[in-house]
Short mmCIF file of C-alpha atoms and ligand atoms in Angstrom, two decimals:
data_model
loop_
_atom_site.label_atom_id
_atom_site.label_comp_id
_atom_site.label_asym_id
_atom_site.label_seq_id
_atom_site.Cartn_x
_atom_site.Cartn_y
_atom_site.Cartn_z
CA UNK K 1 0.00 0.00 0.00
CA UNK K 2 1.50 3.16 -0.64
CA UNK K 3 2.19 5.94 1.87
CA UNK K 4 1.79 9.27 1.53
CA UNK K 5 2.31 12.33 3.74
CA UNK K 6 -0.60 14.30 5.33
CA UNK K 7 -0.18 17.84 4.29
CA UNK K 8 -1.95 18.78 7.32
CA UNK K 9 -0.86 16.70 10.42
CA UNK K 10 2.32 15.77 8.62
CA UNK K 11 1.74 12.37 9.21
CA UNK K 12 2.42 9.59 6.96
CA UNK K 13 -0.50 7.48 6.39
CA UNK K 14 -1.77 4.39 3.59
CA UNK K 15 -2.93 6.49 0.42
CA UNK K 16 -6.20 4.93 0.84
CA UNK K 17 -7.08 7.34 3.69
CA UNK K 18 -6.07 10.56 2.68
CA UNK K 19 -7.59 12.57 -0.11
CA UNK K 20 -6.05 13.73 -2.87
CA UNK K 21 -5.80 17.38 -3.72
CA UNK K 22 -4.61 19.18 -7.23
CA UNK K 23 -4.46 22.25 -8.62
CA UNK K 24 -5.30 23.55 -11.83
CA UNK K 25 -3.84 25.74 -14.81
CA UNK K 26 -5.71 28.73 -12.74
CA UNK K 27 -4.03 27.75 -8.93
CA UNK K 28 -7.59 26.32 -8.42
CA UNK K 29 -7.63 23.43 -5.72
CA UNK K 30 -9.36 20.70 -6.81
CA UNK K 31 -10.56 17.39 -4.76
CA UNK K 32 -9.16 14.76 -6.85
CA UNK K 33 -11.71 11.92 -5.79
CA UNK K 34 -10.68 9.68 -8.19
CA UNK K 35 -6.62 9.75 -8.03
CA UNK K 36 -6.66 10.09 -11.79
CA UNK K 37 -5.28 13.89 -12.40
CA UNK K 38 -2.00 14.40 -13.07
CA UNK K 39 0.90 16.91 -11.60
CA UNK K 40 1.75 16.99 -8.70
CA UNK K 41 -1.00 16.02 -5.65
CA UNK K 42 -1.48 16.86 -1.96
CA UNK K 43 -2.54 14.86 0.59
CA UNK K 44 -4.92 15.39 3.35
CA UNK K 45 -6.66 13.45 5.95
CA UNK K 46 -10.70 13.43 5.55
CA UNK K 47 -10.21 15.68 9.15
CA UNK K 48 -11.34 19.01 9.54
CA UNK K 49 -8.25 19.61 12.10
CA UNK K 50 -6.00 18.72 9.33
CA UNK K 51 -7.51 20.35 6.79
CA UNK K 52 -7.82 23.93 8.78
CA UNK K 53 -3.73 23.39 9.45
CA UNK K 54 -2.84 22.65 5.98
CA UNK K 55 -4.48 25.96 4.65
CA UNK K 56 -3.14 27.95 7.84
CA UNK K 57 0.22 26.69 7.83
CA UNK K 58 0.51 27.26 3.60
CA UNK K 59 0.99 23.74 3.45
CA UNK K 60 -0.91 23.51 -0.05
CA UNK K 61 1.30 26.20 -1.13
CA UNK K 62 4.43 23.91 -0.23
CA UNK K 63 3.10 20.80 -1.54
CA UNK K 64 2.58 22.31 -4.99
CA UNK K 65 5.42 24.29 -5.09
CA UNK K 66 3.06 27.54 -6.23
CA UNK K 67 1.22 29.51 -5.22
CA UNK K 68 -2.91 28.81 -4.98
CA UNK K 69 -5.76 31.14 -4.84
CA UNK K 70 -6.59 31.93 -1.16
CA UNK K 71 -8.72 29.45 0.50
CA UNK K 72 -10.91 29.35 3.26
CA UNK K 73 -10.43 26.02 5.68
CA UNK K 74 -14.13 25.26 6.06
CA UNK K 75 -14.77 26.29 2.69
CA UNK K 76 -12.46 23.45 1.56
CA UNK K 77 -13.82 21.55 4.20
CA UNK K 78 -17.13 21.54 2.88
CA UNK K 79 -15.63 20.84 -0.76
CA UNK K 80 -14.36 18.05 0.41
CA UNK K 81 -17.44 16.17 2.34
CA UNK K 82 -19.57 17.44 -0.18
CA UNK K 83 -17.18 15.55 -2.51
CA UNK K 84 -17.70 12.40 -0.28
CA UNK K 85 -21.20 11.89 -0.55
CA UNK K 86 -22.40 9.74 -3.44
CA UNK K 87 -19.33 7.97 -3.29
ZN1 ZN B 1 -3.66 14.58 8.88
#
């Protein structure tokens, strides 16, 4: 199983638990729910703790080594369990 580092908690965890975030051509972040888009990902825990950190501590910014368009922790937060359900 491969391990990947939480962008938020900075813990490494299975890839299997962590979501994947990219960014597009625009520094859009973008849930990547299916693994499938390529350049380079971020990883985050499905934790609202870990997800406020990452975007506090410019984490996102460090993973994708530019910069992003300013994001709000909860607003990501609900991206991302809004991105959940159905699945
Ligand atoms: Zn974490």
């Amino acid at each position: 199983m491969p391990q990947r580092t939480c962008t938020g908690c900075r813990r490494v965890d299975e890839q299997a638990k962590l979501m994947r975030l990219v960014v597009d051509g625009n520094g859009r972040v973008r849930v990547d729910k299916l693994r499938m888009q390529p350049g380079r990902g971020a990883y985050v825990h499905l934790d609202r703790t870990c997800v406020e950190k990452m975007v506090r501590d410019g984490g996102l910014q460090r993973s994708f080594r530019k910069r992003t368009q300013p994001l709000e922790g909860g607003r990501l937060w609900a991206f991302l369990t809004e991105e959940e359900e159905g699945s």
